[in-house]
Amino acid sequence: DDLPRIIRAGRHIAMPKRYIPGLAVDLEDESQLPEAVRQQARLGDGWVKLVGDWIDRSVGDLAPLWDDDILRAAIDAAHSEGARVTAHVFGEDALPGLIGAGIDCIEHGTGLTDDTVEMMVEHGTALVPTLINIETFPSIADSAGRYPRYADHMRDLHARVADTVGRAHDAGVPIYAGTDAGGSIEHGRVADEVAALTAVGLSPTDALGAASWNARRWLGRAGVEHGAPADLVFYTEDPRTGPDVLAAPDVVILRGRIW
């Protein structure tokens, strides 16, 4: 009872050599995806995460991992288990199939276009843009000298991310804060992500809500209401004024206990 609650998505699901080695469940054939999704749905806390695209070294650029029909079957399988599905997606090409298949959320989403933004609005698909993660794209590109198309693509996605996320927000796509921490990004930087969301067009209130009350509601957790767990942070200054204030609450209450 003295630790924050974590909502897990189980392990990523990918194909061999199409994600960070050792992290994902690698399927030998995409026909295995619906059953793998069912298994991860039963192991997680209501979420499953797919790898939607990754570099395909045979073509030298980002490419989708799954056919559209398989995606529809897999996402239907997750929903039948009471789970939602999100996907790692950097580029453009994987997005129509994922959104059209009924995916619930897109992580990163740097390849969103006007057409796929419109699809997200129509389907109610959420976006977690992980803006502080996108700042690593230039260094990823610099280390990809063997794949110049991929490197150029990553630099281009980075260069236009503010416009991409800003247009998604303006169109009405639900946006939530996520840092993609745990690899090259240290945990504890959600305040920086909130600041980054304001820089691409969210109001300070909306950006803060994307990391707190709106995110809780989206994840199915109670907010500030009678009978809800007393999980609260208090500030003497307005936390919307900047990341330094937001990152240093004056009082933390976890399930009614002051820390």
Tab-separated table of C-alpha atoms in Angstrom:
chain	number	residue	atom	x	y	z
A	1	ASP	CA	0.000	0.000	0.000
A	2	ASP	CA	3.003	2.341	0.112
A	3	LEU	CA	3.809	2.195	-3.612
A	4	PRO	CA	2.174	3.908	-6.597
A	5	ARG	CA	-0.119	1.736	-8.681
A	6	ILE	CA	1.214	0.638	-12.066
A	7	ILE	CA	-1.010	-0.242	-15.019
A	8	ARG	CA	0.928	-2.752	-17.123
A	9	ALA	CA	0.569	-3.726	-20.769
A	10	GLY	CA	2.458	-7.010	-20.548
A	11	ARG	CA	5.303	-7.437	-23.035
A	12	HIS	CA	5.503	-5.760	-26.421
A	13	ILE	CA	4.587	-7.985	-29.359
A	14	ALA	CA	6.836	-7.812	-32.424
A	15	MET	CA	8.549	-9.880	-35.112
A	16	PRO	CA	12.181	-11.073	-35.035
A	17	LYS	CA	14.721	-8.270	-35.550
A	18	ARG	CA	11.921	-5.690	-35.607
A	19	TYR	CA	12.318	-4.193	-32.135
A	20	ILE	CA	14.842	-3.690	-29.332
A	21	PRO	CA	16.427	-7.112	-28.702
A	22	GLY	CA	15.109	-8.992	-25.686
A	23	LEU	CA	12.145	-6.761	-24.869
A	24	ALA	CA	9.325	-8.119	-27.011
A	25	VAL	CA	7.584	-11.404	-27.589
A	26	ASP	CA	8.839	-12.162	-31.116
A	27	LEU	CA	6.379	-14.019	-33.331
A	28	GLU	CA	7.685	-16.171	-36.174
A	29	ASP	CA	4.520	-15.645	-38.218
A	30	GLU	CA	2.032	-12.795	-38.070
A	31	SER	CA	-0.852	-15.273	-37.986
A	32	GLN	CA	0.149	-15.860	-34.353
A	33	LEU	CA	-0.694	-12.269	-33.414
A	34	PRO	CA	-4.327	-12.672	-32.270
A	35	GLU	CA	-3.443	-15.496	-29.871
A	36	ALA	CA	-0.371	-13.631	-28.589
A	37	VAL	CA	-2.575	-10.610	-27.932
A	38	ARG	CA	-5.014	-12.761	-25.960
A	39	GLN	CA	-2.162	-14.095	-23.832
A	40	GLN	CA	-0.744	-10.653	-23.089
A	41	ALA	CA	-4.232	-9.296	-22.356
A	42	ARG	CA	-4.604	-11.949	-19.666
A	43	LEU	CA	-1.182	-11.157	-18.198
A	44	GLY	CA	-1.485	-7.371	-18.131
A	45	ASP	CA	-3.724	-4.833	-16.435
A	46	GLY	CA	-6.119	-4.118	-19.260
A	47	TRP	CA	-3.649	-3.127	-21.980
A	48	VAL	CA	-1.652	-4.798	-24.760
A	49	LYS	CA	1.189	-3.106	-26.639
A	50	LEU	CA	2.104	-3.865	-30.249
A	51	VAL	CA	5.140	-2.768	-32.182
A	52	GLY	CA	3.439	-1.122	-35.139
A	53	ASP	CA	6.546	-0.224	-37.105
A	54	TRP	CA	10.322	-0.421	-36.824
A	55	ILE	CA	13.260	-0.284	-39.169
A	56	ASP	CA	13.133	-3.066	-41.764
A	57	ARG	CA	16.763	-3.529	-42.712
A	58	SER	CA	15.793	-5.193	-45.983
A	59	VAL	CA	14.306	-1.900	-47.191
A	60	GLY	CA	16.427	0.443	-45.078
A	61	ASP	CA	13.568	2.404	-43.525
A	62	LEU	CA	10.641	2.240	-41.130
A	63	ALA	CA	8.002	-0.260	-42.224
A	64	PRO	CA	4.826	-1.788	-40.745
A	65	LEU	CA	5.009	-5.193	-39.070
A	66	TRP	CA	1.440	-6.425	-39.570
A	67	ASP	CA	-1.153	-6.774	-42.320
A	68	ASP	CA	-4.451	-4.974	-41.816
A	69	ASP	CA	-6.572	-8.147	-41.566
A	70	ILE	CA	-4.330	-9.568	-38.843
A	71	LEU	CA	-4.495	-6.282	-36.938
A	72	ARG	CA	-8.276	-6.305	-36.978
A	73	ALA	CA	-8.370	-9.870	-35.660
A	74	ALA	CA	-5.775	-9.102	-32.978
A	75	ILE	CA	-7.434	-5.933	-31.729
A	76	ASP	CA	-10.811	-7.675	-31.709
A	77	ALA	CA	-9.185	-10.425	-29.619
A	78	ALA	CA	-7.916	-7.892	-27.082
A	79	HIS	CA	-11.269	-6.186	-26.847
A	80	SER	CA	-12.988	-9.547	-26.325
A	81	GLU	CA	-10.678	-10.043	-23.314
A	82	GLY	CA	-11.640	-6.639	-21.926
A	83	ALA	CA	-8.265	-5.096	-22.808
A	84	ARG	CA	-7.304	-2.082	-24.862
A	85	VAL	CA	-4.443	-1.908	-27.357
A	86	THR	CA	-1.727	0.645	-27.980
A	87	ALA	CA	1.131	0.582	-30.471
A	88	HIS	CA	4.594	2.004	-30.931
A	89	VAL	CA	4.522	3.869	-34.260
A	90	PHE	CA	7.115	6.299	-35.603
A	91	GLY	CA	6.366	6.486	-39.338
A	92	GLU	CA	3.417	7.099	-41.605
A	93	ASP	CA	2.662	3.772	-43.261
A	94	ALA	CA	1.533	1.687	-40.263
A	95	LEU	CA	-0.985	4.219	-38.993
A	96	PRO	CA	-3.973	3.717	-41.338
A	97	GLY	CA	-4.104	-0.023	-40.701
A	98	LEU	CA	-3.805	0.321	-36.936
A	99	ILE	CA	-6.373	3.090	-36.607
A	100	GLY	CA	-8.764	1.433	-39.052
A	101	ALA	CA	-8.491	-1.814	-37.087
A	102	GLY	CA	-9.814	-0.055	-33.992
A	103	ILE	CA	-6.667	0.444	-31.951
A	104	ASP	CA	-7.238	2.479	-28.807
A	105	CYS	CA	-4.024	4.502	-28.647
A	106	ILE	CA	-0.928	5.411	-30.650
A	107	GLU	CA	2.439	5.926	-28.936
A	108	HIS	CA	4.753	8.539	-30.504
A	109	GLY	CA	2.661	9.131	-33.662
A	110	THR	CA	5.315	11.264	-35.338
A	111	GLY	CA	4.153	10.141	-38.783
A	112	LEU	CA	0.589	11.405	-38.425
A	113	THR	CA	-0.820	13.159	-41.490
A	114	ASP	CA	-4.016	15.140	-41.964
A	115	ASP	CA	-5.725	11.946	-43.179
A	116	THR	CA	-4.673	9.797	-40.230
A	117	VAL	CA	-5.444	12.582	-37.760
A	118	GLU	CA	-8.956	12.648	-39.213
A	119	MET	CA	-9.148	8.865	-38.812
A	120	MET	CA	-8.110	9.158	-35.162
A	121	VAL	CA	-10.835	11.707	-34.505
A	122	GLU	CA	-13.430	9.484	-36.196
A	123	HIS	CA	-12.364	6.399	-34.229
A	124	GLY	CA	-11.714	8.162	-30.914
A	125	THR	CA	-8.091	6.998	-30.932
A	126	ALA	CA	-5.849	8.589	-28.312
A	127	LEU	CA	-2.278	9.826	-28.787
A	128	VAL	CA	0.639	9.703	-26.343
A	129	PRO	CA	3.293	11.696	-28.236
A	130	THR	CA	6.249	11.138	-25.849
A	131	LEU	CA	7.798	14.432	-26.903
A	132	ILE	CA	10.883	14.140	-24.721
A	133	ASN	CA	11.555	10.803	-26.392
A	134	ILE	CA	11.317	12.380	-29.843
A	135	GLU	CA	14.258	14.586	-28.886
A	136	THR	CA	16.411	11.450	-29.198
A	137	PHE	CA	15.606	11.053	-32.914
A	138	PRO	CA	18.611	13.059	-34.188
A	139	SER	CA	21.028	10.890	-32.211
A	140	ILE	CA	19.257	7.751	-33.449
A	141	ALA	CA	19.677	9.051	-36.989
A	142	ASP	CA	23.341	9.842	-36.406
A	143	SER	CA	23.954	6.234	-35.367
A	144	ALA	CA	22.175	4.800	-38.424
A	145	GLY	CA	24.847	5.497	-41.028
A	146	ARG	CA	24.243	2.182	-42.804
A	147	TYR	CA	20.621	3.172	-43.458
A	148	PRO	CA	20.546	6.715	-44.879
A	149	ARG	CA	16.833	6.597	-45.813
A	150	TYR	CA	15.943	5.666	-42.263
A	151	ALA	CA	18.254	8.328	-40.835
A	152	ASP	CA	16.763	11.041	-43.055
A	153	HIS	CA	13.252	9.876	-42.178
A	154	MET	CA	13.933	10.073	-38.435
A	155	ARG	CA	15.369	13.576	-38.785
A	156	ASP	CA	12.315	14.675	-40.767
A	157	LEU	CA	9.891	13.215	-38.217
A	158	HIS	CA	11.764	15.063	-35.478
A	159	ALA	CA	11.784	18.352	-37.368
A	160	ARG	CA	8.003	18.424	-37.805
A	161	VAL	CA	6.827	16.870	-34.545
A	162	ALA	CA	5.604	20.145	-33.030
A	163	ASP	CA	3.406	20.782	-36.061
A	164	THR	CA	2.251	17.150	-36.143
A	165	VAL	CA	1.123	17.034	-32.520
A	166	GLY	CA	-0.247	20.563	-32.650
A	167	ARG	CA	-2.477	19.667	-35.602
A	168	ALA	CA	-3.679	16.520	-33.841
A	169	HIS	CA	-4.587	18.571	-30.775
A	170	ASP	CA	-6.352	21.223	-32.837
A	171	ALA	CA	-8.369	18.503	-34.587
A	172	GLY	CA	-9.583	17.083	-31.278
A	173	VAL	CA	-7.435	13.973	-30.860
A	174	PRO	CA	-7.280	13.064	-27.126
A	175	ILE	CA	-3.665	13.555	-25.998
A	176	TYR	CA	-2.059	12.182	-22.840
A	177	ALA	CA	1.379	12.616	-21.301
A	178	GLY	CA	3.937	9.829	-21.443
A	179	THR	CA	7.723	9.943	-21.268
A	180	ASP	CA	8.819	6.571	-22.724
A	181	ALA	CA	11.220	6.427	-19.786
A	182	GLY	CA	13.124	3.346	-18.785
A	183	GLY	CA	15.713	3.196	-21.560
A	184	SER	CA	17.826	6.193	-22.450
A	185	ILE	CA	15.319	8.476	-20.686
A	186	GLU	CA	15.327	8.475	-16.891
A	187	HIS	CA	12.117	8.061	-14.943
A	188	GLY	CA	10.709	11.106	-13.186
A	189	ARG	CA	10.532	13.482	-16.162
A	190	VAL	CA	6.782	13.764	-16.613
A	191	ALA	CA	7.001	17.474	-15.711
A	192	ASP	CA	9.261	17.963	-18.733
A	193	GLU	CA	6.714	16.180	-20.914
A	194	VAL	CA	3.947	18.460	-19.638
A	195	ALA	CA	6.084	21.486	-20.524
A	196	ALA	CA	6.719	20.020	-23.977
A	197	LEU	CA	2.984	19.588	-24.530
A	198	THR	CA	2.421	23.278	-23.816
A	199	ALA	CA	5.152	24.103	-26.333
A	200	VAL	CA	3.224	22.325	-29.120
A	201	GLY	CA	-0.067	24.069	-28.394
A	202	LEU	CA	-1.857	22.558	-25.405
A	203	SER	CA	-2.915	25.062	-22.780
A	204	PRO	CA	-1.117	24.736	-19.428
A	205	THR	CA	-4.320	23.363	-17.919
A	206	ASP	CA	-4.832	20.811	-20.705
A	207	ALA	CA	-1.185	19.749	-20.560
A	208	LEU	CA	-1.376	19.212	-16.811
A	209	GLY	CA	-4.641	17.329	-17.214
A	210	ALA	CA	-2.991	15.094	-19.811
A	211	ALA	CA	-0.685	13.892	-17.027
A	212	SER	CA	-3.232	13.737	-14.217
A	213	TRP	CA	-7.009	14.059	-14.061
A	214	ASN	CA	-7.740	13.446	-17.752
A	215	ALA	CA	-5.288	10.548	-17.859
A	216	ARG	CA	-6.837	8.988	-14.749
A	217	ARG	CA	-10.291	9.162	-16.282
A	218	TRP	CA	-9.046	7.654	-19.548
A	219	LEU	CA	-7.352	4.809	-17.664
A	220	GLY	CA	-10.525	4.110	-15.721
A	221	ARG	CA	-9.289	5.403	-12.386
A	222	ALA	CA	-11.285	7.611	-10.025
A	223	GLY	CA	-10.491	11.312	-9.823
A	224	VAL	CA	-11.083	13.815	-7.036
A	225	GLU	CA	-14.460	12.539	-5.927
A	226	HIS	CA	-16.154	11.156	-2.831
A	227	GLY	CA	-14.896	7.694	-1.940
A	228	ALA	CA	-11.922	7.755	-4.312
A	229	PRO	CA	-8.398	6.892	-3.104
A	230	ALA	CA	-6.682	9.986	-1.703
A	231	ASP	CA	-3.783	10.090	-4.174
A	232	LEU	CA	-2.944	13.789	-4.352
A	233	VAL	CA	-0.122	16.282	-4.700
A	234	PHE	CA	-0.255	19.819	-3.295
A	235	TYR	CA	1.622	22.934	-4.349
A	236	THR	CA	2.025	26.368	-2.812
A	237	GLU	CA	2.636	27.700	-6.329
A	238	ASP	CA	0.560	27.024	-9.433
A	239	PRO	CA	2.084	23.877	-11.048
A	240	ARG	CA	1.030	25.151	-14.459
A	241	THR	CA	3.750	27.804	-14.302
A	242	GLY	CA	6.529	25.419	-15.322
A	243	PRO	CA	8.254	22.063	-14.908
A	244	ASP	CA	10.381	23.105	-11.928
A	245	VAL	CA	7.272	23.762	-9.853
A	246	LEU	CA	5.394	20.703	-11.130
A	247	ALA	CA	8.328	18.389	-10.406
A	248	ALA	CA	8.564	19.470	-6.749
A	249	PRO	CA	5.215	19.152	-4.942
A	250	ASP	CA	5.095	20.473	-1.394
A	251	VAL	CA	2.974	17.592	-0.122
A	252	VAL	CA	2.383	14.107	-1.536
A	253	ILE	CA	-0.549	12.038	-0.282
A	254	LEU	CA	-0.700	8.388	-1.333
A	255	ARG	CA	-3.915	6.575	-0.414
A	256	GLY	CA	-4.518	8.999	2.417
A	257	ARG	CA	-1.006	8.892	3.861
A	258	ILE	CA	1.226	11.976	3.796
A	259	TRP	CA	4.768	11.388	2.512
